[in-house]
Coordinates of C-alpha atoms (C1' of nucleotides) in Angstrom, one line a residue:
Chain A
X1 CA 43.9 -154.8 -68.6
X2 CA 44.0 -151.4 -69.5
X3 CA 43.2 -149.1 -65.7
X4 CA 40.1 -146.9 -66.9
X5 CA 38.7 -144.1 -64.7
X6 CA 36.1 -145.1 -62.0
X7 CA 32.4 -145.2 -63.2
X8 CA 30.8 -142.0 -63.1
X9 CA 33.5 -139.5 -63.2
X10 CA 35.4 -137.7 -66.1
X11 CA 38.5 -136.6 -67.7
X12 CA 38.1 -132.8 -68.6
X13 CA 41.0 -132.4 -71.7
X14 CA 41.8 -128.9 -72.1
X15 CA 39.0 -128.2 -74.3
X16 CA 36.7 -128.8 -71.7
X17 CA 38.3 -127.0 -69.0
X18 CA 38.2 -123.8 -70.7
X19 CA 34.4 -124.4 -70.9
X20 CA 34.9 -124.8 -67.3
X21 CA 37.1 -122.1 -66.7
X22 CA 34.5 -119.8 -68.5
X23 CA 31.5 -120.9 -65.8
X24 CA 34.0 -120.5 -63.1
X25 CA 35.0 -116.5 -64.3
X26 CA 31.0 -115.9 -64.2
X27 CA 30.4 -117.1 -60.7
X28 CA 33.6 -115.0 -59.2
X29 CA 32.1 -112.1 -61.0
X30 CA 28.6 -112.7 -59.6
X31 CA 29.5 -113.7 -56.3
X32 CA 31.5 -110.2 -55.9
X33 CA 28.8 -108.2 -57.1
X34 CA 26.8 -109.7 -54.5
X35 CA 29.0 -109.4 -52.0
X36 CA 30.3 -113.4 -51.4
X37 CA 33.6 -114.9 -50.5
X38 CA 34.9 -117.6 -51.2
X39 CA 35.0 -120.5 -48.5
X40 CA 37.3 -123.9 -49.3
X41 CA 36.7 -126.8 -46.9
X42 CA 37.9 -130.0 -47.4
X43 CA 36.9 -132.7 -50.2
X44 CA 36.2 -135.2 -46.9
X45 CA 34.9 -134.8 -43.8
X46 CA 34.4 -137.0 -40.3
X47 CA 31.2 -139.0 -41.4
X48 CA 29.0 -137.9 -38.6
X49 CA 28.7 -134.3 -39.8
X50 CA 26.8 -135.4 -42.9
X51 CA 24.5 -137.7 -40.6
X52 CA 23.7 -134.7 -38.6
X53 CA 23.7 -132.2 -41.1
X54 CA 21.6 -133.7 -43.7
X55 CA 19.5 -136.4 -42.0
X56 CA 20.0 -140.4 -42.1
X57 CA 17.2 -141.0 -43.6
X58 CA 17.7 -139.1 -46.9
X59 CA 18.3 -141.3 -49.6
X60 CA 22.0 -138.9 -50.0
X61 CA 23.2 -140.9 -46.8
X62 CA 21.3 -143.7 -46.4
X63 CA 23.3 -145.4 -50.5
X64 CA 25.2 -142.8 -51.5
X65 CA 27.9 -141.7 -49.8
X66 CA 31.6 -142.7 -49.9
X67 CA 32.0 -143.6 -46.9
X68 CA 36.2 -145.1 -45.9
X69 CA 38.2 -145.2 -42.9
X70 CA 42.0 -144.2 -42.2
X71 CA 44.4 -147.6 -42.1
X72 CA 44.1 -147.7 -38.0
X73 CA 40.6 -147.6 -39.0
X74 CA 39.8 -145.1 -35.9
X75 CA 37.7 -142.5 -37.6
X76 CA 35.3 -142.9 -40.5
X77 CA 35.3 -139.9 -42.8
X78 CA 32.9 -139.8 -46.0
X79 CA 33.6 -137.7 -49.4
X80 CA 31.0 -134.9 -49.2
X81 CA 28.3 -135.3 -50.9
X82 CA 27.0 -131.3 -50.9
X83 CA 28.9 -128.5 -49.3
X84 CA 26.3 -126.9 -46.6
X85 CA 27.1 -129.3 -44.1
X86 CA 30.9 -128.1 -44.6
X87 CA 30.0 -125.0 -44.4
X88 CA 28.2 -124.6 -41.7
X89 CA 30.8 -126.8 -40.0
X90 CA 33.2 -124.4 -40.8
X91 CA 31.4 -121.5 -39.8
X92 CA 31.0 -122.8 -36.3
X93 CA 35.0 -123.8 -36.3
X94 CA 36.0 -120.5 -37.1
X95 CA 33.6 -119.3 -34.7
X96 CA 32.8 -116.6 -37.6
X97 CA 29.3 -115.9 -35.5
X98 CA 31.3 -114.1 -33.0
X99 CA 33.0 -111.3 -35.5
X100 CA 30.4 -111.2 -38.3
X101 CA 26.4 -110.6 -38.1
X102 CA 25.9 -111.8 -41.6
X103 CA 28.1 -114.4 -43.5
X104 CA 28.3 -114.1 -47.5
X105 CA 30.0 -117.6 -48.6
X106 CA 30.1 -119.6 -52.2
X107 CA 32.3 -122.2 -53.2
X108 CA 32.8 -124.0 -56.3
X109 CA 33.8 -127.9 -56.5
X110 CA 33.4 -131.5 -56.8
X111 CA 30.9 -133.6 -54.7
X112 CA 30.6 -137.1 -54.4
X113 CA 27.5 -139.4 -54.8
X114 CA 27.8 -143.3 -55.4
X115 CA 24.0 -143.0 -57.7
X116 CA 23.9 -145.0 -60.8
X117 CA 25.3 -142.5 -63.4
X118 CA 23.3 -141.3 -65.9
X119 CA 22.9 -138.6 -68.6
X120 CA 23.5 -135.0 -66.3
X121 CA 24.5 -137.3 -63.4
X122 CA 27.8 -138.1 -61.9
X123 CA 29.8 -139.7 -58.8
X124 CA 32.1 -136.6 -58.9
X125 CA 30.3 -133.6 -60.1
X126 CA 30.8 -130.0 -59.8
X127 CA 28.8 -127.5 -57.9
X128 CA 28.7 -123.9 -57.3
X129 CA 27.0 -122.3 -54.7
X130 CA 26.2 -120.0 -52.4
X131 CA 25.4 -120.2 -48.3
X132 CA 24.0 -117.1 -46.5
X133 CA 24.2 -117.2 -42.5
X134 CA 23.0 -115.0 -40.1
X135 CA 19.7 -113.8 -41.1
X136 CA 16.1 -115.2 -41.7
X137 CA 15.3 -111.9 -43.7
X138 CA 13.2 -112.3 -46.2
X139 CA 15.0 -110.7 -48.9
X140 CA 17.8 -112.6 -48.2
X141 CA 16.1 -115.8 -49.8
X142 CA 15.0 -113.3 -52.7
X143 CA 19.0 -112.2 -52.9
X144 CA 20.0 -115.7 -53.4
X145 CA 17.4 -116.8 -55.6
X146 CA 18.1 -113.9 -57.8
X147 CA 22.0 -114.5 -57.7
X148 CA 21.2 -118.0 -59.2
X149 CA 19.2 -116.2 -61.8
X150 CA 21.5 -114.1 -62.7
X151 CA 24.1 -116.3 -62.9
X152 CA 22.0 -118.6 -65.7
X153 CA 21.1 -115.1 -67.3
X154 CA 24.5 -114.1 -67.6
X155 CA 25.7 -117.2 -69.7
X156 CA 23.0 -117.1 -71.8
X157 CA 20.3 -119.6 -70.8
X158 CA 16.8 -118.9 -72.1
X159 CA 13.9 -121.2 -71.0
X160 CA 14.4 -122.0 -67.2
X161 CA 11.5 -122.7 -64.7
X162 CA 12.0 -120.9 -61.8
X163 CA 9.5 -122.7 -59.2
X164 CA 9.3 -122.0 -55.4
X165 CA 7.3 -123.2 -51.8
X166 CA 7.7 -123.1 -48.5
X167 CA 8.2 -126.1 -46.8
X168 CA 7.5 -124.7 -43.3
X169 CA 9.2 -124.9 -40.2
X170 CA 9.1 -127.5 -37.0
X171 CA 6.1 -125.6 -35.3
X172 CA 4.1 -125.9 -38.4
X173 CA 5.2 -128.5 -40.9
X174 CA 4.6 -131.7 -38.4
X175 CA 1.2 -130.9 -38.3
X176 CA 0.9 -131.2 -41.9
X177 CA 2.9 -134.3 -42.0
X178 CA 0.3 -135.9 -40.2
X179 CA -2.7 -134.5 -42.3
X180 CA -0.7 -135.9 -45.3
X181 CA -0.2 -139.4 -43.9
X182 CA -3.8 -139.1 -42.7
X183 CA -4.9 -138.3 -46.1
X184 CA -3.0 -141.4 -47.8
X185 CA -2.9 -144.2 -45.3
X186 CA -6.9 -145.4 -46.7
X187 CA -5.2 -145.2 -50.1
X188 CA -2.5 -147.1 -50.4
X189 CA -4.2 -149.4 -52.5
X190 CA -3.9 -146.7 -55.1
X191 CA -0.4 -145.9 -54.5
X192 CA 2.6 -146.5 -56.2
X193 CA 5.1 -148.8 -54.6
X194 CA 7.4 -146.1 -53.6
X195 CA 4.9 -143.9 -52.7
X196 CA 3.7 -146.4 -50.1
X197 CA 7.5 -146.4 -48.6
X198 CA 7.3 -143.1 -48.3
X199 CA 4.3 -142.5 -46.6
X200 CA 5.5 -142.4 -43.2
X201 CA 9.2 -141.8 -43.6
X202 CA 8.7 -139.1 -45.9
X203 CA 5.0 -138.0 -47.0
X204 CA 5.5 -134.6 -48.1
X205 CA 8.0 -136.5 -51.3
X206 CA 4.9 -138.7 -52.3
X207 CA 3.4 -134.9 -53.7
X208 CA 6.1 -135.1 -56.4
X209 CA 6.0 -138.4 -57.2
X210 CA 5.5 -138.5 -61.3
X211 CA 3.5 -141.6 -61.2
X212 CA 0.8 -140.7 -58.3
X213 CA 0.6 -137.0 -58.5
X214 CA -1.2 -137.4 -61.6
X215 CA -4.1 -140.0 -60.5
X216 CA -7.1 -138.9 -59.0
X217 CA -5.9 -139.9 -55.5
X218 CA -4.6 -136.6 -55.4
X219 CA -7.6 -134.7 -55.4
X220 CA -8.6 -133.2 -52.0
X221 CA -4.7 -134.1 -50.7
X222 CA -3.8 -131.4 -47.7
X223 CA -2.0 -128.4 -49.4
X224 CA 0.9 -127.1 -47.5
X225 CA 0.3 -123.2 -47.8
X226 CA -3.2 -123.8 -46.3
X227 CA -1.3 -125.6 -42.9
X228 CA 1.9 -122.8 -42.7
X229 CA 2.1 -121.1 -39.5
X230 CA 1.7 -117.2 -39.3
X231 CA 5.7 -116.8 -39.0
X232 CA 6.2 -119.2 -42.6
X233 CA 3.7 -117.6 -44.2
X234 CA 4.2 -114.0 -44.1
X235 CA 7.9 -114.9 -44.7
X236 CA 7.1 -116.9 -47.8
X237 CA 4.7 -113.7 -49.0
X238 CA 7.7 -111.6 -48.9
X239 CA 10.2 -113.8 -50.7
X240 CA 7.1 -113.4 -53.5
X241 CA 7.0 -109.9 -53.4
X242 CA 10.8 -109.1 -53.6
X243 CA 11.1 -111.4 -56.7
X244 CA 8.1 -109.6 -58.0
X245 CA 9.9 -106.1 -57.0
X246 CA 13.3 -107.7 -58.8
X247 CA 10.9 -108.5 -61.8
X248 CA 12.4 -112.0 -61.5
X249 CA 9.7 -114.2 -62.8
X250 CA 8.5 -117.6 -61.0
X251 CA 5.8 -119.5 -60.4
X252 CA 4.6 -121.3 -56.8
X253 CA 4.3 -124.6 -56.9
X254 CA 2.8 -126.7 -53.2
X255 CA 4.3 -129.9 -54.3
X256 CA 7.8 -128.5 -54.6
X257 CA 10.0 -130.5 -52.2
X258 CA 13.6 -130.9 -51.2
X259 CA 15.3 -134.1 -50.7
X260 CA 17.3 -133.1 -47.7
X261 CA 16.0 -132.9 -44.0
X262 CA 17.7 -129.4 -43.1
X263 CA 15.1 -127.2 -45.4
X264 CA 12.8 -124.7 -43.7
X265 CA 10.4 -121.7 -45.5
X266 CA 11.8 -121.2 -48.6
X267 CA 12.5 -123.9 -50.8
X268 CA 13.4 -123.8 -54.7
X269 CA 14.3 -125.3 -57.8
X270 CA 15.5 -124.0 -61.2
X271 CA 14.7 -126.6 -63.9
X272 CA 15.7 -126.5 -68.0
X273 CA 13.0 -129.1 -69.4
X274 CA 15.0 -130.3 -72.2
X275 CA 17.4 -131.9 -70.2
X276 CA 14.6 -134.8 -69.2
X277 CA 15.4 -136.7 -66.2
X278 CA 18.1 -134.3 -64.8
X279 CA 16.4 -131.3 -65.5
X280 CA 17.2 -129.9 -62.1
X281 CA 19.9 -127.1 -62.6
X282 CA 20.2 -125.7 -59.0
X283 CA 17.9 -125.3 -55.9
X284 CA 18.0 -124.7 -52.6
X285 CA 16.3 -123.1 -49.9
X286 CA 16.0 -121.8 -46.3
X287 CA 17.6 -123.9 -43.4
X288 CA 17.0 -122.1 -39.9
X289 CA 17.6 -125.4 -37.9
X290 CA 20.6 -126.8 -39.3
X291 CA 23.5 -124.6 -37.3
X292 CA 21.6 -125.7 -33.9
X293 CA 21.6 -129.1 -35.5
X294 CA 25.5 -129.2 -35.5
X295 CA 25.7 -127.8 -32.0
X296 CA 26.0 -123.9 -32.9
X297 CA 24.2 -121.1 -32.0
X298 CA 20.6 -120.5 -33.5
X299 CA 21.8 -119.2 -36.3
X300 CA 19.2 -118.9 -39.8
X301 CA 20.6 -120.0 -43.4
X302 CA 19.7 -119.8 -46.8
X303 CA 21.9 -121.0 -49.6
X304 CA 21.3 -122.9 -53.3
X305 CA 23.5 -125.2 -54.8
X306 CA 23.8 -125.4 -59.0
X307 CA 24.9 -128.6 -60.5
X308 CA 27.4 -127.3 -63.1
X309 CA 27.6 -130.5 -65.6
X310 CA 23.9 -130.0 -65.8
X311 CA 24.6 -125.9 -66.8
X312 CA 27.1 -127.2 -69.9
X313 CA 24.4 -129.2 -70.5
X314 CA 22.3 -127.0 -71.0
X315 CA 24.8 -124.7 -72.5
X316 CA 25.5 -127.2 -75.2
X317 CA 21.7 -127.6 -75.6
X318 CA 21.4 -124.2 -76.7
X319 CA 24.4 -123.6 -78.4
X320 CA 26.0 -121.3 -76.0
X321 CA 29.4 -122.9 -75.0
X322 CA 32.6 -120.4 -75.7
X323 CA 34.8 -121.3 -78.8
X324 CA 38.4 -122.2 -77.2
X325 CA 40.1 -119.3 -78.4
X326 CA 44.2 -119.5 -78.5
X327 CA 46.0 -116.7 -78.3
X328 CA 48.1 -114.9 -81.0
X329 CA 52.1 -116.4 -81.0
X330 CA 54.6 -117.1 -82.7
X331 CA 56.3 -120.4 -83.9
X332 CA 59.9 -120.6 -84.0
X333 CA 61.1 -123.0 -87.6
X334 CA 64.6 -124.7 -86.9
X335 CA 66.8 -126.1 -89.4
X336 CA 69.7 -127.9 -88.4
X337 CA 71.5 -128.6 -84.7
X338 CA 72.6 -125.0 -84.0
X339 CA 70.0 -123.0 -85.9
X340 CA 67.4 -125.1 -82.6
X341 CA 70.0 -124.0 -79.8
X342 CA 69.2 -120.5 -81.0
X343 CA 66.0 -121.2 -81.7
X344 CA 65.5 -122.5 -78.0
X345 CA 67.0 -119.2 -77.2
X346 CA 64.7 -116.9 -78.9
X347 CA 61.5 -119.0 -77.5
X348 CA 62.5 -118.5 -74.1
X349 CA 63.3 -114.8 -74.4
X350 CA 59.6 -114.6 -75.9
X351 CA 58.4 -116.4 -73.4
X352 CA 59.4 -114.1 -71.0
X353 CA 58.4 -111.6 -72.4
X354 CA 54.8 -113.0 -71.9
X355 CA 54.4 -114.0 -75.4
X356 CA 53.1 -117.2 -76.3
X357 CA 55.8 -118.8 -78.4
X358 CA 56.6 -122.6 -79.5
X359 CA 58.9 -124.2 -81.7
X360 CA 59.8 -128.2 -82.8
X361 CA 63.0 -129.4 -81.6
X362 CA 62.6 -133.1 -82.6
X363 CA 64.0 -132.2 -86.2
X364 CA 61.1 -132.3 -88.4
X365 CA 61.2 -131.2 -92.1
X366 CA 60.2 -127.7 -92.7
X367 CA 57.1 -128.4 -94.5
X368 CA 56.0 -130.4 -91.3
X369 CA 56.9 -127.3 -89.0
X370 CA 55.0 -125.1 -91.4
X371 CA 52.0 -127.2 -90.7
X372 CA 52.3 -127.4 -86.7
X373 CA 52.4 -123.4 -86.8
X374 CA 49.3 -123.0 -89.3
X375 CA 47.7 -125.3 -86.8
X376 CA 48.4 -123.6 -83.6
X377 CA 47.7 -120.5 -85.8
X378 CA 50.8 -118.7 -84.9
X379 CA 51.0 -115.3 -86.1
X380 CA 54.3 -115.3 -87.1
X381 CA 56.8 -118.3 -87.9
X382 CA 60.4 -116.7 -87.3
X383 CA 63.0 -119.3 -89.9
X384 CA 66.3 -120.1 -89.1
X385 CA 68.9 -122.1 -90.7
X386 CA 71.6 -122.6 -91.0
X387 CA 72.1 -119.7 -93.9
X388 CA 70.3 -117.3 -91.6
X389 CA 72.5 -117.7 -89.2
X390 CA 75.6 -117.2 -91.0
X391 CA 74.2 -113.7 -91.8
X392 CA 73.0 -113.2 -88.3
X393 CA 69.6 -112.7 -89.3
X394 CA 66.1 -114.6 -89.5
X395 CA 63.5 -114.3 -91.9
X396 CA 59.6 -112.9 -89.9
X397 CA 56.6 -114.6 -92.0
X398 CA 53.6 -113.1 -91.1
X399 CA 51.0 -115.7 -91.7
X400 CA 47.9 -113.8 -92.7
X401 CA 49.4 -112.0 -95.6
X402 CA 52.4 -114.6 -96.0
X403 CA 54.7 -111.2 -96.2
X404 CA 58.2 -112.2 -95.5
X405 CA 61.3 -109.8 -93.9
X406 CA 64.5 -110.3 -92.8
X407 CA 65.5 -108.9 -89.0
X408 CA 68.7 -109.2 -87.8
X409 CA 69.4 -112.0 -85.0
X410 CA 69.5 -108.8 -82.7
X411 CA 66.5 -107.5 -82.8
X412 CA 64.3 -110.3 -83.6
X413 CA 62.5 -110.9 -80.2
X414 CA 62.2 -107.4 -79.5
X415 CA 61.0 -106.7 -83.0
X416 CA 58.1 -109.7 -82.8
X417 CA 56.9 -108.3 -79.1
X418 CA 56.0 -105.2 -80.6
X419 CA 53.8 -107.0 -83.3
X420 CA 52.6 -108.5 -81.0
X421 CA 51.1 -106.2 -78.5
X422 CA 48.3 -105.0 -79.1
X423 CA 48.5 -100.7 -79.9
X424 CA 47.5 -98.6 -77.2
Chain B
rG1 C1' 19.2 -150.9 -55.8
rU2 C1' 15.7 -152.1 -60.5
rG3 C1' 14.8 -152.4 -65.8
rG4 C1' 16.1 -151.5 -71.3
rG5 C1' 19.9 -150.6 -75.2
rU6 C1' 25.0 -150.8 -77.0
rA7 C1' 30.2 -152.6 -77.1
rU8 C1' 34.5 -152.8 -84.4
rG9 C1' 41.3 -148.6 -85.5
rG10 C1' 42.9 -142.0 -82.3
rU11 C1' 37.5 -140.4 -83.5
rG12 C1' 32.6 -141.1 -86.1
rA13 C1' 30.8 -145.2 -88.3
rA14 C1' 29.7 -149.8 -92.3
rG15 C1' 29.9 -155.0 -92.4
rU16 C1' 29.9 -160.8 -93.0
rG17 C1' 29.3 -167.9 -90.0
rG18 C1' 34.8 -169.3 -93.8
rU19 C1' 41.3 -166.6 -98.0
rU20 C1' 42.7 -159.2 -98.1
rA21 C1' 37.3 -156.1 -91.9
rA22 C1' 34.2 -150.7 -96.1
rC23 C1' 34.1 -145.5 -95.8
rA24 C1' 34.8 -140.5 -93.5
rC25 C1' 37.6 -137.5 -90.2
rG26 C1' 42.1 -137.1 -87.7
rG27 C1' 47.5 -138.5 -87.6
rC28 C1' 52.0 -139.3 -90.3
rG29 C1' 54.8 -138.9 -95.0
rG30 C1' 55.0 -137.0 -99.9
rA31 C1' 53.6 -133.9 -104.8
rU32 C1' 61.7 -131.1 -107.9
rU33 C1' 65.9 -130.1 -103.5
rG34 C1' 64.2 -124.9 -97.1
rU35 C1' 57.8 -122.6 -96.6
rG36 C1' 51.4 -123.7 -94.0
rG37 C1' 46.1 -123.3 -94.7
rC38 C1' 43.0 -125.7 -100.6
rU39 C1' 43.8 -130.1 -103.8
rC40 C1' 46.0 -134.8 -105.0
rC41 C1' 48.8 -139.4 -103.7
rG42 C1' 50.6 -142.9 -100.1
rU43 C1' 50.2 -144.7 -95.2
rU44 C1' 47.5 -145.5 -90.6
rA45 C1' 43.0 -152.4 -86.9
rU46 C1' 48.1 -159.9 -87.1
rU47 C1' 41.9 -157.6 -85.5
rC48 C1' 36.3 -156.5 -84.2
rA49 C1' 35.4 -155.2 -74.9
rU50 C1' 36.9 -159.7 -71.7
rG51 C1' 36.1 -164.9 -70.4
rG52 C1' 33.6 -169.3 -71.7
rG53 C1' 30.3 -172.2 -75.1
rU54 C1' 27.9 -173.9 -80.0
rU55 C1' 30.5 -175.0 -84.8
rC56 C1' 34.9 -178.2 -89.2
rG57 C1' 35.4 -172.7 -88.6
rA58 C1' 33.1 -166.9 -85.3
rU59 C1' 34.1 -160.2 -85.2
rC60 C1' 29.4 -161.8 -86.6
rC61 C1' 25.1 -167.3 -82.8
rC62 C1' 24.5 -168.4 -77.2
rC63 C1' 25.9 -167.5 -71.9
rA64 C1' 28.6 -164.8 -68.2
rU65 C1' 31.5 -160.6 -66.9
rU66 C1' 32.9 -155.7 -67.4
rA67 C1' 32.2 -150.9 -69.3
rC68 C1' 29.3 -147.3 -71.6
rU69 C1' 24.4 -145.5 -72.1
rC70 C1' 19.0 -144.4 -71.2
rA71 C1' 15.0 -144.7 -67.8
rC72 C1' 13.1 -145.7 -62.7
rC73 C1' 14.7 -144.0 -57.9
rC74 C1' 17.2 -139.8 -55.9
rC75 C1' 19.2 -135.2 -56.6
rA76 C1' 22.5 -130.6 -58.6

RNA sequence: GUGGGUAUGGUGAAGUGGUUAACACGGCGGAUUGUGGCUCCGUUAUUCAUGGGUUCGAUCCCCAUUACUCACCCCA
């Protein structure tokens, strides 16, 4: 049997990966605008920091991680499934704290998830995003949210929801755990089966849930923004304001929720309805506990994370993917044993030049080379045979105009650079 | 983890219980000897995901497996 890839990952040809590259050029444009770096942690880390760092009861540890230990079978270490946890982790390693008041970090790579793929869902994907540490201002959480916009604006994307809450903090958002499981526990009757699940292990989900938020069950539920505590909710007024100030439109919505334990305040999502199920392009929020969580210093963050498969989706959606564009060369046509030995020469010296140049070598006819430059769409095919090298010169076909010259063996390379860059 | 759909050449995609499995694209070769893009011609699946069963006979029927896919769930 033929090996296949594992289920739920990808082979990017080069097609693909200039479509990636293109995404990729955005972000590092963005993110130096707005003042990021680049952090690179490693693809796996020891198990326990995603325990800790994202809770074990989110659904992300509880079946989805991939979870393997070394041969001695000592330490158990899990793929990462998101890249704050890293982050952080590597923030505190670095002890980065002590030298810098405000971190600036984004990153840009594959996570891994064992869910049951599905159309804008994978077991590797690619995510880009961004983690701020060091404040719990305000604008801070309007900087990020507006990077993410810009970065969607930037490639083009029309039609995305921006939506934001606050999830409140640990002095306020217990409280309102227990109004909400207070609220629901007469009415389970009328729940859903996995609302009922969630009731005490994670009531503030069940305000999301597609099939229940819509009966009537819901009327007179607890809403958060009536339960924040002064502290969440003049920070959540001022994230509003400074995206109104930014003219970066949005809308509030109280049954916003994230799925992982760390989120404080600010929570948000950025959705592109025509995607269906995975509509979710990017979101993130505040998390002011999580450093302490991992044994650091009280240290605030805010970061977002942006699935990128999801973005080509959506790219493709609305037509907006880059044309592959290859660059201007020129094909080298061989005729005979030593005509390709001088061939191989002139390629190379083009090459190093910094032109793009190719040639055949395996002794096709001519007709057949003519064809492999028209469809590399070389600029120029430079002939030699046999005859041409006799005369120690090589006919230059320009293949726009199909104009032919003759230039000497001498000055040909020198000659087809010159074409070839571009006048100043 | 749960439910639905689909599996035919490099790709897209017809089709039938029984000698040669359409078509399109792509690839390769050719249309007077050393010249591309257009056109034309030829060629390109001992075989219809894998394993089992029904049958005189299955790519077409049944079962299982696997993969892909969509939805639930979850999330980016």
């Amino acid at each position: 049997m033929a090996i296949k890839k594992p289920r739920g990952t990808q082979d990017f040809l080069p097609e693909t990966s200039s479509q990636w590259e293109y995404i990729e050029t955005k972000i590092r444009k963005i993110c130096s605008n707005y003042g990021f770096g680049e952090v690179r942690t490693p693809i796996f880390e020891e198990t326990r920091l995603f325990l800790r760092g994202i809770g074990e009861t989110t659904d992300v540890v509880q079946k989805e991680m991939y979870t393997f230990t070394t041969a001695e079978g000592k330490q158990s270490y899990t793929l990462r499934p998101e890249n704050t946890a890293s982050a952080v982790r590597a923030y505190l390693e670095n002890k980065v704290y002590g030298w810098e008041p405000v971190t600036k970090w984004f990153y840009v790579g594959p996570m891994f998830r064992h869910d049951r793929p599905q159309a804008g869902r994978y077991r590797q994907f690619h995510q880009f995003g961004v983690e701020v540490l060091g404040t719990d201002a305000s604008v801070s959480d309007s900087e990020v949210i507006a990077m993410a916009m810009q970065f969607f604006n930037e490639l083009g994307l029309k039609d995305l929801h921006l939506e934001i809450n606050s999830v409140g903090c640990p002095k306020c958002r217990p409280q309102y755990r227990e109004k909400l499981i207070a609220f629901f526990e007469g009415k389970k009757e009328e729940l859903c089966d996995d609302c009922v699940s969630r009731l005490y292990k994670n009531p503030m989900r069940l305000l999301d849930c597609k099939i229940d938020s819509k009966k009537d069950v819901f009327a007179g539920a607890p809403e958060i923004h009536e339960h924040l505590c002064e502290e969440c909710h003049i920070h959540f007024e001022q994230v509003q304001s400074f995206l109104k100030a930014a003219d970066i439109k949005f809308t509030v919505n109280p049954r916003l929720v994230r799925g992982l334990d760390y989120y404080t305040k600010t929570a948000f999502e950025i959705q592109y309805p025509p995607l269906g199920a995975q509509s979710a392009l990017g979101g993130g929020g505040r998390y002011d506990g999580l450093v302490e969580e991992l044994d650091g210093p009280p240290t605030p963050g805010i970061g977002f994370a942006i699935g990128l498969e999801r973005v080509l989706l959506a790219l493709e959606n609305q037509d907006l993917v880059p044309k592959r564009k290859s660059d201007e060369g020129v094909f080298v046509l061989t005729l005979g044993e030593e005509a390709t030995k001088k061939g191989f020469s002139l390629v190379q010296q083009l090459r190093q030049l910094g032109c793009y140049a190719e040639m055949d070598g395996q002794g096709k006819s001519m007709k057949s080379q003519m064809k492999y430059a028209n469809r590399i769409h070389a600029k120029y095919v430079i002939i030699l045979g046999d005859d041409e090298l006799h005369r120690q010169i090589a006919i230059v076909r320009n293949m726009e105009t199909a104009e032919q010259e003759e230039i000497s063996l001498e000055e040909v390379v020198a000659e087809i650079k010159r074409k070839l860059t571009p006048q100043m």
